[in-house]
Amino acid sequence: DSCVNCNSIFLSELYPEKSSLGSQSSTYKLTTSGHRLHNKIGICLECNLIFNDTTCTANQLLGMYSDVVDKDYYSYLLHAREKTYSYNLKKIRSYLPLSGKLLDIGAYCGVFMRAANTKGYEVIGIEPSKWASNEARKNTGDEVICGTLKDLREDANNFDIITMWDVLEHLSDPIGELKDIWLRLKPGGVLVLSTMNMMSWFPKITKESYPWILDMHLYYFNSYTLTSI
């Protein structure tokens, strides 16, 4: 094996496996107590990219995301997500065109889509969960594709903005996904994404107890690896 970022063969175990159930769709919900389980976590000794040494194939992972049903989301997370996405949109608005086509990858139940709608953007969502994508359609009235970026029709391109909120770390091939996103953006278009920074103070202090070391997270980035990619 080699690092997907720098192709180095110098890889090492960072944290041992902490899993008794194996990967299953119930632990891929946002609201679950199964998040503390994970496969072996490795690290590239050259670029410090951290990765989940999962045994699941990309199709198996997609199947688990597709089967996710998370009805507790509305009880426990919806209000917090609404506040977060409104805040995020306000913070990045100066970097964005004031109108145009926006593609939200990993839309879940459409909360960010709805926030973008209020600012006048023409929004399309992509979400692998059959349940969540249906909820997003009901919540926004917009087009939501159930699947991944590869399921978006070929003529759906020239987006002014593409957003990925806490999605990159879930992808089996994050670099391939970013290349596909590049092809979907119009010249001068903007990609906005959020992900964990493993060089920030919190993961450095908490180490193996860092709460976002989860079975569903396949890659853990820092500012260097993201810039390199």
PDB file of C-alpha atoms in Angstrom:
ATOM      1  CA  ASP A   1       0.000   0.000   0.000  1.00  0.00           C
ATOM      2  CA  SER A   2       1.006   3.612  -0.467  1.00  0.00           C
ATOM      3  CA  CYS A   3      -0.289   7.004   0.649  1.00  0.00           C
ATOM      4  CA  VAL A   4      -3.081   8.353  -1.588  1.00  0.00           C
ATOM      5  CA  ASN A   5      -1.674  11.858  -1.185  1.00  0.00           C
ATOM      6  CA  CYS A   6       2.123  11.588  -1.598  1.00  0.00           C
ATOM      7  CA  ASN A   7       2.528   7.922  -2.695  1.00  0.00           C
ATOM      8  CA  SER A   8       4.892   7.212   0.182  1.00  0.00           C
ATOM      9  CA  ILE A   9       5.200   3.578   1.271  1.00  0.00           C
ATOM     10  CA  PHE A  10       6.223   4.627   4.774  1.00  0.00           C
ATOM     11  CA  LEU A  11       2.995   4.058   6.687  1.00  0.00           C
ATOM     12  CA  SER A  12       2.510   3.245  10.341  1.00  0.00           C
ATOM     13  CA  GLU A  13      -0.265   2.336  12.756  1.00  0.00           C
ATOM     14  CA  LEU A  14      -1.379   5.354  14.769  1.00  0.00           C
ATOM     15  CA  TYR A  15      -4.235   3.852  16.820  1.00  0.00           C
ATOM     16  CA  PRO A  16      -5.324   0.201  17.107  1.00  0.00           C
ATOM     17  CA  GLU A  17      -8.710  -1.092  16.045  1.00  0.00           C
ATOM     18  CA  LYS A  18     -11.580  -0.376  18.430  1.00  0.00           C
ATOM     19  CA  SER A  19     -14.449  -2.286  16.880  1.00  0.00           C
ATOM     20  CA  SER A  20     -16.599  -5.199  17.993  1.00  0.00           C
ATOM     21  CA  LEU A  21     -19.574  -4.895  15.677  1.00  0.00           C
ATOM     22  CA  GLY A  22     -17.990  -4.402  12.280  1.00  0.00           C
ATOM     23  CA  SER A  23     -19.162  -1.791   9.814  1.00  0.00           C
ATOM     24  CA  GLN A  24     -22.939  -1.542   9.526  1.00  0.00           C
ATOM     25  CA  SER A  25     -25.388   1.136   8.421  1.00  0.00           C
ATOM     26  CA  SER A  26     -26.678   1.787  11.957  1.00  0.00           C
ATOM     27  CA  THR A  27     -23.281   3.264  12.921  1.00  0.00           C
ATOM     28  CA  TYR A  28     -23.318   5.584   9.892  1.00  0.00           C
ATOM     29  CA  LYS A  29     -26.130   7.741  11.243  1.00  0.00           C
ATOM     30  CA  LEU A  30     -25.386  11.173  12.670  1.00  0.00           C
ATOM     31  CA  THR A  31     -27.288  10.251  15.841  1.00  0.00           C
ATOM     32  CA  THR A  32     -25.889   6.975  17.164  1.00  0.00           C
ATOM     33  CA  SER A  33     -23.911   5.659  20.108  1.00  0.00           C
ATOM     34  CA  GLY A  34     -21.845   3.438  17.824  1.00  0.00           C
ATOM     35  CA  HIS A  35     -19.482   6.186  16.731  1.00  0.00           C
ATOM     36  CA  ARG A  36     -16.698   5.217  19.133  1.00  0.00           C
ATOM     37  CA  LEU A  37     -15.936   2.066  17.152  1.00  0.00           C
ATOM     38  CA  HIS A  38     -13.379   2.169  14.355  1.00  0.00           C
ATOM     39  CA  ASN A  39     -10.925   0.100  12.369  1.00  0.00           C
ATOM     40  CA  LYS A  40      -7.165   0.461  12.703  1.00  0.00           C
ATOM     41  CA  ILE A  41      -6.070   4.067  12.131  1.00  0.00           C
ATOM     42  CA  GLY A  42      -2.838   4.601  10.183  1.00  0.00           C
ATOM     43  CA  ILE A  43      -0.632   7.562   9.327  1.00  0.00           C
ATOM     44  CA  CYS A  44       1.685   8.424   6.448  1.00  0.00           C
ATOM     45  CA  LEU A  45       5.123   9.198   7.883  1.00  0.00           C
ATOM     46  CA  GLU A  46       5.916  11.515   4.976  1.00  0.00           C
ATOM     47  CA  CYS A  47       2.912  13.888   4.770  1.00  0.00           C
ATOM     48  CA  ASN A  48       1.020  13.004   8.011  1.00  0.00           C
ATOM     49  CA  LEU A  49      -2.206  12.068   6.223  1.00  0.00           C
ATOM     50  CA  ILE A  50      -4.188   9.921   8.665  1.00  0.00           C
ATOM     51  CA  PHE A  51      -6.417   7.158   7.322  1.00  0.00           C
ATOM     52  CA  ASN A  52      -8.858   4.469   8.384  1.00  0.00           C
ATOM     53  CA  ASP A  53      -7.540   1.054   7.380  1.00  0.00           C
ATOM     54  CA  THR A  54     -11.036  -0.126   6.491  1.00  0.00           C
ATOM     55  CA  THR A  55     -11.722  -3.509   4.955  1.00  0.00           C
ATOM     56  CA  CYS A  56     -14.902  -2.256   3.256  1.00  0.00           C
ATOM     57  CA  THR A  57     -14.995  -1.596  -0.466  1.00  0.00           C
ATOM     58  CA  ALA A  58     -16.318   1.676  -1.868  1.00  0.00           C
ATOM     59  CA  ASN A  59     -19.523  -0.075  -2.965  1.00  0.00           C
ATOM     60  CA  GLN A  60     -20.042  -1.600   0.481  1.00  0.00           C
ATOM     61  CA  LEU A  61     -19.624   1.809   2.115  1.00  0.00           C
ATOM     62  CA  LEU A  62     -22.033   3.399  -0.339  1.00  0.00           C
ATOM     63  CA  GLY A  63     -24.552   0.667   0.396  1.00  0.00           C
ATOM     64  CA  MET A  64     -24.402   1.416   4.122  1.00  0.00           C
ATOM     65  CA  TYR A  65     -24.871   5.147   3.551  1.00  0.00           C
ATOM     66  CA  SER A  66     -27.753   4.377   1.207  1.00  0.00           C
ATOM     67  CA  ASP A  67     -29.535   2.388   3.935  1.00  0.00           C
ATOM     68  CA  VAL A  68     -29.193   5.027   6.673  1.00  0.00           C
ATOM     69  CA  VAL A  69     -32.465   6.062   8.332  1.00  0.00           C
ATOM     70  CA  ASP A  70     -31.942   8.664  11.065  1.00  0.00           C
ATOM     71  CA  LYS A  71     -35.289   9.896  12.374  1.00  0.00           C
ATOM     72  CA  ASP A  72     -33.694  11.116  15.629  1.00  0.00           C
ATOM     73  CA  TYR A  73     -31.937  13.797  13.531  1.00  0.00           C
ATOM     74  CA  TYR A  74     -34.988  16.046  13.767  1.00  0.00           C
ATOM     75  CA  SER A  75     -35.170  15.695  17.543  1.00  0.00           C
ATOM     76  CA  TYR A  76     -31.512  16.169  18.425  1.00  0.00           C
ATOM     77  CA  LEU A  77     -29.558  17.850  15.615  1.00  0.00           C
ATOM     78  CA  LEU A  78     -31.832  19.816  13.293  1.00  0.00           C
ATOM     79  CA  HIS A  79     -31.877  23.095  15.241  1.00  0.00           C
ATOM     80  CA  ALA A  80     -28.104  23.043  15.798  1.00  0.00           C
ATOM     81  CA  ARG A  81     -27.470  22.322  12.116  1.00  0.00           C
ATOM     82  CA  GLU A  82     -29.729  25.173  11.042  1.00  0.00           C
ATOM     83  CA  LYS A  83     -27.753  27.589  13.213  1.00  0.00           C
ATOM     84  CA  THR A  84     -24.410  26.195  12.021  1.00  0.00           C
ATOM     85  CA  TYR A  85     -25.204  26.442   8.322  1.00  0.00           C
ATOM     86  CA  SER A  86     -26.672  29.930   8.613  1.00  0.00           C
ATOM     87  CA  TYR A  87     -23.497  30.986  10.417  1.00  0.00           C
ATOM     88  CA  ASN A  88     -21.274  29.280   7.816  1.00  0.00           C
ATOM     89  CA  LEU A  89     -23.074  30.911   4.923  1.00  0.00           C
ATOM     90  CA  LYS A  90     -22.776  34.327   6.527  1.00  0.00           C
ATOM     91  CA  LYS A  91     -19.025  33.840   7.097  1.00  0.00           C
ATOM     92  CA  ILE A  92     -18.244  32.803   3.503  1.00  0.00           C
ATOM     93  CA  ARG A  93     -20.682  35.063   1.665  1.00  0.00           C
ATOM     94  CA  SER A  94     -18.003  37.633   0.762  1.00  0.00           C
ATOM     95  CA  TYR A  95     -16.104  34.926  -1.169  1.00  0.00           C
ATOM     96  CA  LEU A  96     -19.141  33.850  -3.191  1.00  0.00           C
ATOM     97  CA  PRO A  97     -21.014  35.281  -6.164  1.00  0.00           C
ATOM     98  CA  LEU A  98     -24.264  36.878  -5.028  1.00  0.00           C
ATOM     99  CA  SER A  99     -26.329  34.502  -7.170  1.00  0.00           C
ATOM    100  CA  GLY A 100     -25.899  31.453  -9.374  1.00  0.00           C
ATOM    101  CA  LYS A 101     -25.979  27.651  -9.401  1.00  0.00           C
ATOM    102  CA  LEU A 102     -24.978  25.872  -6.203  1.00  0.00           C
ATOM    103  CA  LEU A 103     -24.391  22.134  -5.795  1.00  0.00           C
ATOM    104  CA  ASP A 104     -24.415  20.766  -2.237  1.00  0.00           C
ATOM    105  CA  ILE A 105     -22.668  17.372  -1.998  1.00  0.00           C
ATOM    106  CA  GLY A 106     -23.751  15.326   1.016  1.00  0.00           C
ATOM    107  CA  ALA A 107     -26.917  17.349   1.501  1.00  0.00           C
ATOM    108  CA  TYR A 108     -28.436  14.962   4.071  1.00  0.00           C
ATOM    109  CA  CYS A 109     -31.885  16.415   4.947  1.00  0.00           C
ATOM    110  CA  GLY A 110     -31.343  19.645   3.006  1.00  0.00           C
ATOM    111  CA  VAL A 111     -30.657  22.098   5.835  1.00  0.00           C
ATOM    112  CA  PHE A 112     -27.840  23.936   4.054  1.00  0.00           C
ATOM    113  CA  MET A 113     -29.762  23.809   0.780  1.00  0.00           C
ATOM    114  CA  ARG A 114     -32.602  25.640   2.477  1.00  0.00           C
ATOM    115  CA  ALA A 115     -30.216  28.263   3.894  1.00  0.00           C
ATOM    116  CA  ALA A 116     -28.726  28.827   0.426  1.00  0.00           C
ATOM    117  CA  ASN A 117     -32.206  29.103  -1.047  1.00  0.00           C
ATOM    118  CA  THR A 118     -33.003  32.021   1.230  1.00  0.00           C
ATOM    119  CA  LYS A 119     -30.036  33.887  -0.306  1.00  0.00           C
ATOM    120  CA  GLY A 120     -31.327  33.375  -3.847  1.00  0.00           C
ATOM    121  CA  TYR A 121     -29.073  30.574  -5.078  1.00  0.00           C
ATOM    122  CA  GLU A 122     -30.326  27.948  -7.530  1.00  0.00           C
ATOM    123  CA  VAL A 123     -29.623  24.789  -5.527  1.00  0.00           C
ATOM    124  CA  ILE A 124     -29.196  21.101  -6.358  1.00  0.00           C
ATOM    125  CA  GLY A 125     -28.326  18.501  -3.722  1.00  0.00           C
ATOM    126  CA  ILE A 126     -26.650  15.092  -3.764  1.00  0.00           C
ATOM    127  CA  GLU A 127     -27.147  12.640  -0.906  1.00  0.00           C
ATOM    128  CA  PRO A 128     -26.490   8.851  -0.805  1.00  0.00           C
ATOM    129  CA  SER A 129     -29.060   8.036   1.907  1.00  0.00           C
ATOM    130  CA  LYS A 130     -32.411   7.166   0.329  1.00  0.00           C
ATOM    131  CA  TRP A 131     -34.232   8.352   3.453  1.00  0.00           C
ATOM    132  CA  ALA A 132     -32.283  11.626   3.809  1.00  0.00           C
ATOM    133  CA  SER A 133     -32.459  12.525   0.115  1.00  0.00           C
ATOM    134  CA  ASN A 134     -36.240  12.114   0.222  1.00  0.00           C
ATOM    135  CA  GLU A 135     -36.375  14.315   3.341  1.00  0.00           C
ATOM    136  CA  ALA A 136     -34.264  16.945   1.571  1.00  0.00           C
ATOM    137  CA  ARG A 137     -36.687  17.031  -1.372  1.00  0.00           C
ATOM    138  CA  LYS A 138     -39.618  17.514   1.003  1.00  0.00           C
ATOM    139  CA  ASN A 139     -37.801  20.175   3.027  1.00  0.00           C
ATOM    140  CA  THR A 140     -36.569  22.254   0.089  1.00  0.00           C
ATOM    141  CA  GLY A 141     -38.668  21.490  -2.967  1.00  0.00           C
ATOM    142  CA  ASP A 142     -35.410  21.356  -4.938  1.00  0.00           C
ATOM    143  CA  GLU A 143     -33.792  18.666  -7.028  1.00  0.00           C
ATOM    144  CA  VAL A 144     -31.923  16.138  -4.887  1.00  0.00           C
ATOM    145  CA  ILE A 145     -30.079  13.233  -6.474  1.00  0.00           C
ATOM    146  CA  CYS A 146     -29.927  10.068  -4.388  1.00  0.00           C
ATOM    147  CA  GLY A 147     -26.363   8.871  -4.873  1.00  0.00           C
ATOM    148  CA  THR A 148     -22.937  10.417  -5.372  1.00  0.00           C
ATOM    149  CA  LEU A 149     -21.399  12.948  -7.731  1.00  0.00           C
ATOM    150  CA  LYS A 150     -21.068  10.217 -10.351  1.00  0.00           C
ATOM    151  CA  ASP A 151     -24.878   9.962 -10.445  1.00  0.00           C
ATOM    152  CA  LEU A 152     -25.295  13.613 -11.404  1.00  0.00           C
ATOM    153  CA  ARG A 153     -26.268  13.953 -15.050  1.00  0.00           C
ATOM    154  CA  GLU A 154     -23.377  14.821 -17.366  1.00  0.00           C
ATOM    155  CA  ASP A 155     -24.837  18.150 -18.484  1.00  0.00           C
ATOM    156  CA  ALA A 156     -25.155  19.360 -14.874  1.00  0.00           C
ATOM    157  CA  ASN A 157     -21.997  21.428 -14.722  1.00  0.00           C
ATOM    158  CA  ASN A 158     -20.794  25.028 -14.791  1.00  0.00           C
ATOM    159  CA  PHE A 159     -21.726  25.429 -11.132  1.00  0.00           C
ATOM    160  CA  ASP A 160     -20.849  28.762  -9.583  1.00  0.00           C
ATOM    161  CA  ILE A 161     -20.456  27.138  -6.154  1.00  0.00           C
ATOM    162  CA  ILE A 162     -20.008  23.571  -4.903  1.00  0.00           C
ATOM    163  CA  THR A 163     -20.222  22.889  -1.170  1.00  0.00           C
ATOM    164  CA  MET A 164     -19.162  19.850   0.866  1.00  0.00           C
ATOM    165  CA  TRP A 165     -19.800  20.211   4.581  1.00  0.00           C
ATOM    166  CA  ASP A 166     -17.966  17.476   6.534  1.00  0.00           C
ATOM    167  CA  VAL A 167     -18.014  15.127   3.544  1.00  0.00           C
ATOM    168  CA  LEU A 168     -14.413  14.810   2.314  1.00  0.00           C
ATOM    169  CA  GLU A 169     -13.379  12.612   5.245  1.00  0.00           C
ATOM    170  CA  HIS A 170     -16.100  10.085   4.356  1.00  0.00           C
ATOM    171  CA  LEU A 171     -14.952   9.457   0.774  1.00  0.00           C
ATOM    172  CA  SER A 172     -13.085   6.356  -0.412  1.00  0.00           C
ATOM    173  CA  ASP A 173     -11.336   8.418  -3.093  1.00  0.00           C
ATOM    174  CA  PRO A 174     -11.192  12.043  -1.920  1.00  0.00           C
ATOM    175  CA  ILE A 175      -8.647  13.100  -4.540  1.00  0.00           C
ATOM    176  CA  GLY A 176     -10.704  11.591  -7.367  1.00  0.00           C
ATOM    177  CA  GLU A 177     -13.798  13.360  -6.016  1.00  0.00           C
ATOM    178  CA  LEU A 178     -11.996  16.722  -5.990  1.00  0.00           C
ATOM    179  CA  LYS A 179     -10.927  16.179  -9.606  1.00  0.00           C
ATOM    180  CA  ASP A 180     -14.551  15.465 -10.571  1.00  0.00           C
ATOM    181  CA  ILE A 181     -15.665  18.585  -8.718  1.00  0.00           C
ATOM    182  CA  TRP A 182     -13.127  20.642 -10.672  1.00  0.00           C
ATOM    183  CA  LEU A 183     -14.760  19.478 -13.901  1.00  0.00           C
ATOM    184  CA  ARG A 184     -18.215  20.475 -12.637  1.00  0.00           C
ATOM    185  CA  LEU A 185     -17.234  24.024 -11.638  1.00  0.00           C
ATOM    186  CA  LYS A 186     -17.433  26.890 -14.087  1.00  0.00           C
ATOM    187  CA  PRO A 187     -14.228  28.901 -14.676  1.00  0.00           C
ATOM    188  CA  GLY A 188     -13.757  30.980 -11.554  1.00  0.00           C
ATOM    189  CA  GLY A 189     -16.216  28.843  -9.605  1.00  0.00           C
ATOM    190  CA  VAL A 190     -15.756  28.271  -5.881  1.00  0.00           C
ATOM    191  CA  LEU A 191     -15.455  25.037  -3.902  1.00  0.00           C
ATOM    192  CA  VAL A 192     -16.297  25.409  -0.206  1.00  0.00           C
ATOM    193  CA  LEU A 193     -15.575  22.504   2.120  1.00  0.00           C
ATOM    194  CA  SER A 194     -15.128  21.778   5.795  1.00  0.00           C
ATOM    195  CA  THR A 195     -13.258  18.886   7.348  1.00  0.00           C
ATOM    196  CA  MET A 196     -11.248  18.113  10.471  1.00  0.00           C
ATOM    197  CA  ASN A 197      -7.809  19.682  10.941  1.00  0.00           C
ATOM    198  CA  MET A 198      -5.758  17.021  12.721  1.00  0.00           C
ATOM    199  CA  MET A 199      -2.969  19.525  13.414  1.00  0.00           C
ATOM    200  CA  SER A 200      -5.246  21.768  15.485  1.00  0.00           C
ATOM    201  CA  TRP A 201      -4.990  21.795  19.270  1.00  0.00           C
ATOM    202  CA  PHE A 202      -8.024  19.639  20.084  1.00  0.00           C
ATOM    203  CA  PRO A 203      -6.994  16.395  18.297  1.00  0.00           C
ATOM    204  CA  LYS A 204      -3.409  16.920  19.441  1.00  0.00           C
ATOM    205  CA  ILE A 205      -4.514  16.988  23.088  1.00  0.00           C
ATOM    206  CA  THR A 206      -7.196  14.295  22.961  1.00  0.00           C
ATOM    207  CA  LYS A 207      -5.235  11.912  20.680  1.00  0.00           C
ATOM    208  CA  GLU A 208      -7.009   8.523  20.491  1.00  0.00           C
ATOM    209  CA  SER A 209      -9.938   9.964  22.467  1.00  0.00           C
ATOM    210  CA  TYR A 210     -10.592  12.573  19.770  1.00  0.00           C
ATOM    211  CA  PRO A 211     -14.384  12.232  19.351  1.00  0.00           C
ATOM    212  CA  TRP A 212     -14.320  12.314  15.545  1.00  0.00           C
ATOM    213  CA  ILE A 213     -12.211   9.190  15.110  1.00  0.00           C
ATOM    214  CA  LEU A 214     -15.113   7.179  13.757  1.00  0.00           C
ATOM    215  CA  ASP A 215     -15.644   4.145  11.582  1.00  0.00           C
ATOM    216  CA  MET A 216     -17.335   6.324   8.947  1.00  0.00           C
ATOM    217  CA  HIS A 217     -14.332   8.678   8.649  1.00  0.00           C
ATOM    218  CA  LEU A 218     -11.807   7.297   6.174  1.00  0.00           C
ATOM    219  CA  TYR A 219      -9.308  10.178   5.978  1.00  0.00           C
ATOM    220  CA  TYR A 220      -8.162  12.839   8.434  1.00  0.00           C
ATOM    221  CA  PHE A 221      -6.555  15.916   6.922  1.00  0.00           C
ATOM    222  CA  ASN A 222      -4.458  18.860   8.012  1.00  0.00           C
ATOM    223  CA  SER A 223      -3.673  22.160   6.297  1.00  0.00           C
ATOM    224  CA  TYR A 224      -0.566  20.682   4.648  1.00  0.00           C
ATOM    225  CA  THR A 225      -2.261  17.625   3.150  1.00  0.00           C
ATOM    226  CA  LEU A 226      -5.235  19.650   1.919  1.00  0.00           C
ATOM    227  CA  THR A 227      -2.926  22.204   0.276  1.00  0.00           C
ATOM    228  CA  SER A 228      -0.886  19.383  -1.266  1.00  0.00           C
ATOM    229  CA  ILE A 229      -4.007  17.708  -2.667  1.00  0.00           C
TER     230      ILE A 229
END
